[in-house]
Each structure stands twice: as C-alpha cells, then as structure tokens.
Short mmCIF file of C-alpha atoms and ligand atoms in Angstrom, two decimals:
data_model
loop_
_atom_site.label_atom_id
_atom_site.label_comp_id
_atom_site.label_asym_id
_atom_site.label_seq_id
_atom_site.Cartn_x
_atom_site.Cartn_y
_atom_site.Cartn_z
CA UNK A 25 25.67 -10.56 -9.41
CA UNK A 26 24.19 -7.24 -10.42
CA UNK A 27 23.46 -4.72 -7.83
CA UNK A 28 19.70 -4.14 -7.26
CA UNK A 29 18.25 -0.93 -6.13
CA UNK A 30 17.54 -2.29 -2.65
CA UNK A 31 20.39 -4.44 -1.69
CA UNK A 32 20.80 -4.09 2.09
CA UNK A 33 17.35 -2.75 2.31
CA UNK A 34 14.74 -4.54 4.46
CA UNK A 35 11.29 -3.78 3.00
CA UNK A 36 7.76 -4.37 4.74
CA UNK A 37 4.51 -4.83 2.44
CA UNK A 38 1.22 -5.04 4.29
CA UNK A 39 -1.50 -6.78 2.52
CA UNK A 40 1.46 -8.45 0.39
CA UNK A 41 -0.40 -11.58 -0.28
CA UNK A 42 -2.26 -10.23 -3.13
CA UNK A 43 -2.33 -7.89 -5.98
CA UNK A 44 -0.53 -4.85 -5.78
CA UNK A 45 1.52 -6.01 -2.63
CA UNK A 46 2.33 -9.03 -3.85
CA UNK A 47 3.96 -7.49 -6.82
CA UNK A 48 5.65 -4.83 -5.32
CA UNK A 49 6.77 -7.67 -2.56
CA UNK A 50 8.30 -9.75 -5.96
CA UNK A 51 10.08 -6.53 -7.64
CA UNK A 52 11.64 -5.43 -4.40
CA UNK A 53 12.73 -8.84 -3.58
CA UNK A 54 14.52 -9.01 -7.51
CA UNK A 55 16.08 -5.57 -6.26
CA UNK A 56 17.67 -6.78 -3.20
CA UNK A 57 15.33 -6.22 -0.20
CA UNK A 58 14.73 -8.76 2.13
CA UNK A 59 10.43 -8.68 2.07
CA UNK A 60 8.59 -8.75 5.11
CA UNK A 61 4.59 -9.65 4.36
CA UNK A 62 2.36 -8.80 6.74
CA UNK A 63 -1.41 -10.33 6.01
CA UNK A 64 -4.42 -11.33 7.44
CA UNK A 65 -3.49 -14.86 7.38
CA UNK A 66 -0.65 -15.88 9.02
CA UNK A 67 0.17 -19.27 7.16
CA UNK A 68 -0.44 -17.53 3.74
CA UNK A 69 1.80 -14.56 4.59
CA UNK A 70 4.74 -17.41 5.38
CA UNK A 71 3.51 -19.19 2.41
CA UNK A 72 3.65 -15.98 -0.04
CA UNK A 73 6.97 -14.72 1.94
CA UNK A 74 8.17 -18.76 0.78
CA UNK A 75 7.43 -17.59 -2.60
CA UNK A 76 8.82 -14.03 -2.72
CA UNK A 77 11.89 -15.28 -1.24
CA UNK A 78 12.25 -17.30 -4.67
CA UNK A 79 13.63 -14.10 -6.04
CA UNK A 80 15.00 -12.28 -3.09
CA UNK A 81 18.08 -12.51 -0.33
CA UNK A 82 15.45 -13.62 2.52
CA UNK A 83 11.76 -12.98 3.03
CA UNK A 84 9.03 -13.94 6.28
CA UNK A 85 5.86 -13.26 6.75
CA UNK A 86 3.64 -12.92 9.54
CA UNK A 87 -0.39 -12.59 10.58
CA UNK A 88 -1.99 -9.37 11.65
CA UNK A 89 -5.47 -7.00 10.88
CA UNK A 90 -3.48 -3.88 10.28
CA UNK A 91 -6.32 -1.85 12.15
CA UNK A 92 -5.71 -4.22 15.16
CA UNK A 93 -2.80 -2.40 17.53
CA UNK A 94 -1.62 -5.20 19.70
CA UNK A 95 -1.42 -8.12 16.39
CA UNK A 96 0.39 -5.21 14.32
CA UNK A 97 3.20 -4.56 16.94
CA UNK A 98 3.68 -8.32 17.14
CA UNK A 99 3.85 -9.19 13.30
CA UNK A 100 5.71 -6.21 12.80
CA UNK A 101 8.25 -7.57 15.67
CA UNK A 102 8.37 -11.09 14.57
CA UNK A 103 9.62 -9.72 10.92
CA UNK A 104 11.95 -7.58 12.35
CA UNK A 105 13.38 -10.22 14.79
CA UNK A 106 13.93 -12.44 11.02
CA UNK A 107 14.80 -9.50 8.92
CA UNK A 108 16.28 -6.93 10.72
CA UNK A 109 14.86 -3.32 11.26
CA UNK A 110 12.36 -2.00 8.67
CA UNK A 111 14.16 0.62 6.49
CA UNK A 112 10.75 0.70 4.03
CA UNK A 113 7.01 0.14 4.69
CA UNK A 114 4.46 0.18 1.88
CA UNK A 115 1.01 0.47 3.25
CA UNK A 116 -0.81 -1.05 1.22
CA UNK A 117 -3.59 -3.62 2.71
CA UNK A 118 -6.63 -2.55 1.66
CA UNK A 119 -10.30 -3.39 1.44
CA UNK A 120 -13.48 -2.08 -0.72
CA UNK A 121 -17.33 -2.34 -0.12
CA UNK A 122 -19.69 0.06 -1.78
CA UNK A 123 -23.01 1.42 -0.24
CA UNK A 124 -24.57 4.57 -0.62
CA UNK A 125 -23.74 6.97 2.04
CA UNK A 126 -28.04 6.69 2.62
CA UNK A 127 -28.50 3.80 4.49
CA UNK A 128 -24.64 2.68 4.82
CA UNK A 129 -24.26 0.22 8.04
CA UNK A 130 -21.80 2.27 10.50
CA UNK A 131 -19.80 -1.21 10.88
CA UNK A 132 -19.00 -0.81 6.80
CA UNK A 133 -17.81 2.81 7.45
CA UNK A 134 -16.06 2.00 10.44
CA UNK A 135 -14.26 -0.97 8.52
CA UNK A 136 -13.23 0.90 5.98
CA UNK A 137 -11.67 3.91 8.35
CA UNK A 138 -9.78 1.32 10.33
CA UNK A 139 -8.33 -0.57 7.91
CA UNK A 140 -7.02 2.01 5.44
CA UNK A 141 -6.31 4.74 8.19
CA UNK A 142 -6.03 3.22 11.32
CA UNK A 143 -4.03 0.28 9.75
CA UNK A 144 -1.44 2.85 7.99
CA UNK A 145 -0.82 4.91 11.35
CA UNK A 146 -0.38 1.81 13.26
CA UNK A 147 2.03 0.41 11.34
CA UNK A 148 3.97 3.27 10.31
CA UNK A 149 4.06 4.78 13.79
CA UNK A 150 5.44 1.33 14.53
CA UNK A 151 8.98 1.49 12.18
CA UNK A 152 9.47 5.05 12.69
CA UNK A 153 11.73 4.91 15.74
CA UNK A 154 14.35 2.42 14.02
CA UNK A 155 14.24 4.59 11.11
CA UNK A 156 15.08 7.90 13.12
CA UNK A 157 17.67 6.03 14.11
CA UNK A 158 19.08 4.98 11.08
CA UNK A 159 18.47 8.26 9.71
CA UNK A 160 17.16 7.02 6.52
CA UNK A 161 13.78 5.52 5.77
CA UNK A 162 11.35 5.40 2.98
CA UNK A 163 7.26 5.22 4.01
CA UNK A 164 4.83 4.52 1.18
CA UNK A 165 1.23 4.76 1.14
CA UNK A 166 -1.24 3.34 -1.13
CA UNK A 167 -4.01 5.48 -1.46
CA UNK A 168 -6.25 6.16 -4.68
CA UNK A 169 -7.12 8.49 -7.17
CA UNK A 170 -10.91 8.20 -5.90
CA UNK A 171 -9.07 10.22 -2.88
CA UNK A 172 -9.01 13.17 -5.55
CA UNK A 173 -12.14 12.11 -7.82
CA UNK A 174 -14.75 10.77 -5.36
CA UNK A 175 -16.88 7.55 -6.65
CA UNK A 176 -20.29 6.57 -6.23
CA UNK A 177 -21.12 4.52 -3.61
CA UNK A 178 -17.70 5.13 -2.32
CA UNK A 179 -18.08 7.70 0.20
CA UNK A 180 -16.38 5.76 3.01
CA UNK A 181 -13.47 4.55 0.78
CA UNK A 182 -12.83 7.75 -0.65
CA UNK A 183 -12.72 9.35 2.55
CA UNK A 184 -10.42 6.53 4.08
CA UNK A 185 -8.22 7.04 0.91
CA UNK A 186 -8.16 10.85 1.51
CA UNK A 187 -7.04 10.40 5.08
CA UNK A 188 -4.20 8.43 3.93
CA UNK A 189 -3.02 11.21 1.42
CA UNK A 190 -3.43 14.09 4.31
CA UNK A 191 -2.08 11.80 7.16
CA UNK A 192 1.28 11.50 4.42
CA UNK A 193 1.66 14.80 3.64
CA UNK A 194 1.87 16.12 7.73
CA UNK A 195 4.39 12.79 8.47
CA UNK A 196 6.44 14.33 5.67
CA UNK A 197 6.77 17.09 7.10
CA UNK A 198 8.17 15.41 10.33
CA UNK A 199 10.10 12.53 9.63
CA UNK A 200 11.89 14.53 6.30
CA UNK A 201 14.92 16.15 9.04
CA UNK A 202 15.45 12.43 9.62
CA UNK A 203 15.97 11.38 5.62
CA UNK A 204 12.89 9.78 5.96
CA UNK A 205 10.36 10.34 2.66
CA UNK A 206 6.89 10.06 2.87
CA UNK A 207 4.34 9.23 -0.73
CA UNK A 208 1.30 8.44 -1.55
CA UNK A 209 1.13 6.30 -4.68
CA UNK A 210 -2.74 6.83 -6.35
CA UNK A 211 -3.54 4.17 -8.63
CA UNK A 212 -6.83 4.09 -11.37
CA UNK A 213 -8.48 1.02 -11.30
CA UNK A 214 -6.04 -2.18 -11.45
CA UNK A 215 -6.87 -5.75 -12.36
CA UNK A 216 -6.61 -7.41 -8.73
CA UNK A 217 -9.39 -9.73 -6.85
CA UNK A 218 -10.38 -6.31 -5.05
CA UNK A 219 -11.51 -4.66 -8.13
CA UNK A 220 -12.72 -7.98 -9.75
CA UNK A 221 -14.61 -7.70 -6.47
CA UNK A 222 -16.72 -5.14 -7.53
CA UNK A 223 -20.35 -4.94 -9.32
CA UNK A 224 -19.91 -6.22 -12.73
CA UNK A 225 -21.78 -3.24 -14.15
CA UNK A 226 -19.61 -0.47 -12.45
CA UNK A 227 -16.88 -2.76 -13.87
CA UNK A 228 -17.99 -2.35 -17.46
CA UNK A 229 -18.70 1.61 -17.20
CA UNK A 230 -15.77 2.59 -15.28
CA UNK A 231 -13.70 0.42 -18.45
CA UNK A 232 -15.74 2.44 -21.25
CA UNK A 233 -14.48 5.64 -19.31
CA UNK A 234 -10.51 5.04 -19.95
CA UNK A 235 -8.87 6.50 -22.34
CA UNK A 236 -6.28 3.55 -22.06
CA UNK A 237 -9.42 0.99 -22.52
CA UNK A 238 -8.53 -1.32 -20.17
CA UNK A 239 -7.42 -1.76 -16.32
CA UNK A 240 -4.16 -1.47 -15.32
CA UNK A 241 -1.61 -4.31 -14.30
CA UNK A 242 -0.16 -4.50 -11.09
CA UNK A 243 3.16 -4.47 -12.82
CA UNK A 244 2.42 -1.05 -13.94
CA UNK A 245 1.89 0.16 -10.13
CA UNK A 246 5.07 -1.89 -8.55
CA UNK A 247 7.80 0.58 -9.87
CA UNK A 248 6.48 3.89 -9.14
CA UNK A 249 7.07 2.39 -5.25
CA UNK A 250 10.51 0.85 -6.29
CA UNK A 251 11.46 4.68 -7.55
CA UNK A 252 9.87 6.23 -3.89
CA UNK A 253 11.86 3.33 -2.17
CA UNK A 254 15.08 3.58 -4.17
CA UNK A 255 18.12 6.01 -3.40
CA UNK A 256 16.43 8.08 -6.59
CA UNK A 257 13.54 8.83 -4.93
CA UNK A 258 15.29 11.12 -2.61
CA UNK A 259 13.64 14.47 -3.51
CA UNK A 260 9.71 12.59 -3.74
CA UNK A 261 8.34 14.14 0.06
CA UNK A 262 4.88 14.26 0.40
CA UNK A 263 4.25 13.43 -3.18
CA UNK A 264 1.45 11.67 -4.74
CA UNK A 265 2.18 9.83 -8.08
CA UNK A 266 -0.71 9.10 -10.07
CA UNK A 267 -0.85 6.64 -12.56
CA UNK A 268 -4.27 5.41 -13.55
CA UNK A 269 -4.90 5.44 -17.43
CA UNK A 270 -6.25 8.79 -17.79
CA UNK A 271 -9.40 7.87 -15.71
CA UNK A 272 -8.04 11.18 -13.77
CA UNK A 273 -5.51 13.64 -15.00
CA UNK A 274 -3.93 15.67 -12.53
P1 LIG B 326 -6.20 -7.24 -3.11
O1 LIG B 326 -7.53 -7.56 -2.53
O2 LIG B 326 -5.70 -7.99 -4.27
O3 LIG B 326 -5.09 -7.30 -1.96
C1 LIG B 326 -5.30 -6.70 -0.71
C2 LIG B 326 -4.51 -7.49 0.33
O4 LIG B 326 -4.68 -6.83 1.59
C3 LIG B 326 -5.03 -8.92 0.51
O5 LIG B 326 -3.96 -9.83 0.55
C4 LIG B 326 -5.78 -8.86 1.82
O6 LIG B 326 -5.79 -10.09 2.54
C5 LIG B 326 -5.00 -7.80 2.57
N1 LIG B 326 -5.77 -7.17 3.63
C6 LIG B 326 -7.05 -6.71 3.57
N2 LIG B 326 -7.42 -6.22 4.75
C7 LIG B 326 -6.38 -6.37 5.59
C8 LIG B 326 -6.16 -6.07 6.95
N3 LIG B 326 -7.13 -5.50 7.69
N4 LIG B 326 -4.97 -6.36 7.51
C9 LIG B 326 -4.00 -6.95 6.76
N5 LIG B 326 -4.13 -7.26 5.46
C10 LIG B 326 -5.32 -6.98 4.88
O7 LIG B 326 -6.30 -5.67 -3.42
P2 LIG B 326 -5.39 -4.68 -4.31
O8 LIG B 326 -6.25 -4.21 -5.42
O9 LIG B 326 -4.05 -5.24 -4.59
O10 LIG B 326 -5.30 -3.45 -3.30
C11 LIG B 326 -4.10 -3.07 -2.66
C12 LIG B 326 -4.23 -1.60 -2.26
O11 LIG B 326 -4.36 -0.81 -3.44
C13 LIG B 326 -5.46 -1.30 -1.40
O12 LIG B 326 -5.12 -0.37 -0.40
C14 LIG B 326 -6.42 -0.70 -2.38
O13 LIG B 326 -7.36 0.14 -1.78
C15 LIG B 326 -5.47 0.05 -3.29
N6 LIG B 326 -6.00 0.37 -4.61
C16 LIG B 326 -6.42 -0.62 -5.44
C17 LIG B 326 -6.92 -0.27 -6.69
C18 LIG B 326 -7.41 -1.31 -7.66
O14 LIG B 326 -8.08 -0.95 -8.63
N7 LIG B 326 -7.09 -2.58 -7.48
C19 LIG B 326 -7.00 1.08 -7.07
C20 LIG B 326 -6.56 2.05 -6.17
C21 LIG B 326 -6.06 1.70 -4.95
#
C-alpha cells in the first residue's frame, strides 16, 4: 500500500457533491483522508460520500445550507461522530446569479453573502476548537479570482468572494500559533454545472478572453488544495493561489 499524503487525515468538503468539491472530495480520498461531504441534499451527500468512499479509507455525508447555523453544527456533528474530528475543511459550496447591481433583488444579494460568507464562518468557526486541540489543522477557502478582477453583473459575488479572501487572511493570523494554515484557492472560470449555469453569451466572451482558450478542469483546481492540505503546505498562511488560465495574472 503506498502512503498517501493524507493518511490519518479526516477531511470535510462542503458543497462536495459537485464540481470542484467533488473532485477535491475523490483526490483526497485516493490520498488517504477519510471525506466528509456536507451538501444541500442529504441523501445525495450519503450517495456521493458512497461513491468517494470507492477510493478512500471511509467517507459520510450529511445535509445542511452552509449559511443555516443550527443544520451546519448538526451535519458537521453527524460527520464527526462517523469520521472522527475534522483535521481539514475546504469551503467550498458555492452559488452564482448575475444581476446588475441597478435593480438587483436584496434576497439575490443577501443569498449570495450568506452562502459564500456566512456559510464559510459557520463552518469553520465550527472545527476550529478540535483543531486547537490537536494543534494542527489545515482550513481552505474557495474564493475566486473575480474577488481580485470584479465581473459584470457580479457585484454581489465578487463581493461575497472578497469577504472570503479578507475573512482568511485575519483567521490566519489567529489560528497560525496553533499549526493551523489558512488559504484561499482563486480559480478562473472552470467547467462545472455552476459556470455552465451561466448566460451562454458571457460564456463565449469570457472563453475568447483566455489565453489558455478554454475553461479549466476541475482536476486542474483539486491539487493546489491537496498541496494547502498536505504536510508540504506548511509555510502557505494566508495565501491565495491563483490558477485560472491567464484570465488574471497576479
Ligand atoms: P457546482 O455548482 O458544481 O457545485 C457547488 C456545490 O455546492 C453543489 O453541490 C451545491 O449543491 C453545493 N451548494 C450550493 N449552495 C450550498 C449551500 N448553501 N449549502 C451547502 N451546499 C451548497 O459549482 P463549482 O463550480 O464546483 O463551485 C464550487 C466553488 O468554486 C464555489 O464556491 C464557486 O463559487 C467557486 N468557483 C467556481 C468557479 C467556476 O468557474 N466553476 C470559479 C471560481 C470559483
């Protein structure tokens, strides 16, 4: 058996159903780490975690709306109760709308702020304590070059995905005496049903405007949070790793 880079790590993806999640769910599961999914939808979290487990030491999943306090303390203890206590959480669930900032409905900004910002304190501030504890711990955040770069008729998301990258960058700061790292990983545009999601024509321009000429693959995002994750990661704190085709170079 070769030794993976997470053996006798327990990892927890949010929105690991789909897309990025659910492949940086498979890769940590073919490194070791027993995957804990945490979803909207209960029976396809179990039924993904079913899946992930295919490749893995043990995997569960569970049913929460990250931006909902009580469900996300309950998923996050039924995973723990199956997997142990959470030595790496990947916030990654994530949603995208687009509106104008002229007319936008306050229910599609306030959406947007509570899943991407409310959802990643929630949870985080949720495995911290076992990680003091442990005196190790690894949080990663999925936020998005459009955090540095704006978009049209992304106002609200860029601003959620800003708040992610400033909320990581002060929790660095105060879980790093307790060898716990804190990154933001900023990804271009990536071929998942969230971007497929999006008007056809912004689709088509935003292709023409990478260099690389196409969209990225999920597989191409997954190991830049294995690295932040792994035991080489060590010296990423407050970090923000872009990788997005050129679309932004920074
Ligand atoms: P996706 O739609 O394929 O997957 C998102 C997952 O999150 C889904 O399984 C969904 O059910 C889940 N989810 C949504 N809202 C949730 C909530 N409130 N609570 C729990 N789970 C929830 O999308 P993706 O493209 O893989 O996006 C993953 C992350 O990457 C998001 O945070 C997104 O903003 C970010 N991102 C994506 C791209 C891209 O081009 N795809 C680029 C930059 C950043």
């Amino acid at each position: 058996m070769t030794m993976g880079k997470l053996d006798g790590r327990t990892a927890l993806v949010t929105g690991g159903c789909s897309g990025i999640g659910r492949a940086i769910a498979d890769l940590f599961a073919r490194e070791g780490a027993r995957v804990g999914i945490v979803d909207l939808d209960a029976a396809r979290a179990e039924a993904t975690a079913r899946e992930v487990e295919a490749h893995g030491p043990a995997a569960a999943g569970a049913g929460a709306d990250v931006s909902d306090e009580p469900a996300v303390q309950a998923a996050i203890a039924r995973i723990v109760e199956r997997l142990g206590p959470i030595d790496i959480l990947v916030n990654n669930a994530g949603i995208d709308t687009t509106h104008e900032v002229d007319g936008m409905p306050t229910d599609m900004w306030d959406r947007m702020v509570d899943v991407h910002m409310k959802g990643t304190f929630l949870c985080t501030r949720e495995v911290l304590p076992a990680m003091k504890a442990k005196g190790w711990g690894r949080i990663i955040n999925i936020s998005s070059q459009l955090a540095h770069k704006g978009g049209r008729t992304m106002a609200h998301y860029c601003a959620a995905k800003a708040g992610i990258m400033g909320f990581t960058k002060s929790l660095a700061y105060e879980v790093a005496p307790f060898g716990i790292t804190a990154n933001t990983i900023n990804p271009g545009p990536v071929d998942t049903p969230l971007l497929q999601a999006l008007p056809k024509e912004w689709l088509a321009m935003k292709k023409g405007e990478l260099p690389i000429g196409r969209f990225g693959r999920v597989e191409e995002i997954a190991p830049a949070a294995l690295l932040l994750a792994s035991e080489e990661g060590s010296f990423f704190v407050g970090a923000s790793l872009n990788m997005n085709g050129g679309d932004y170079m920074i």
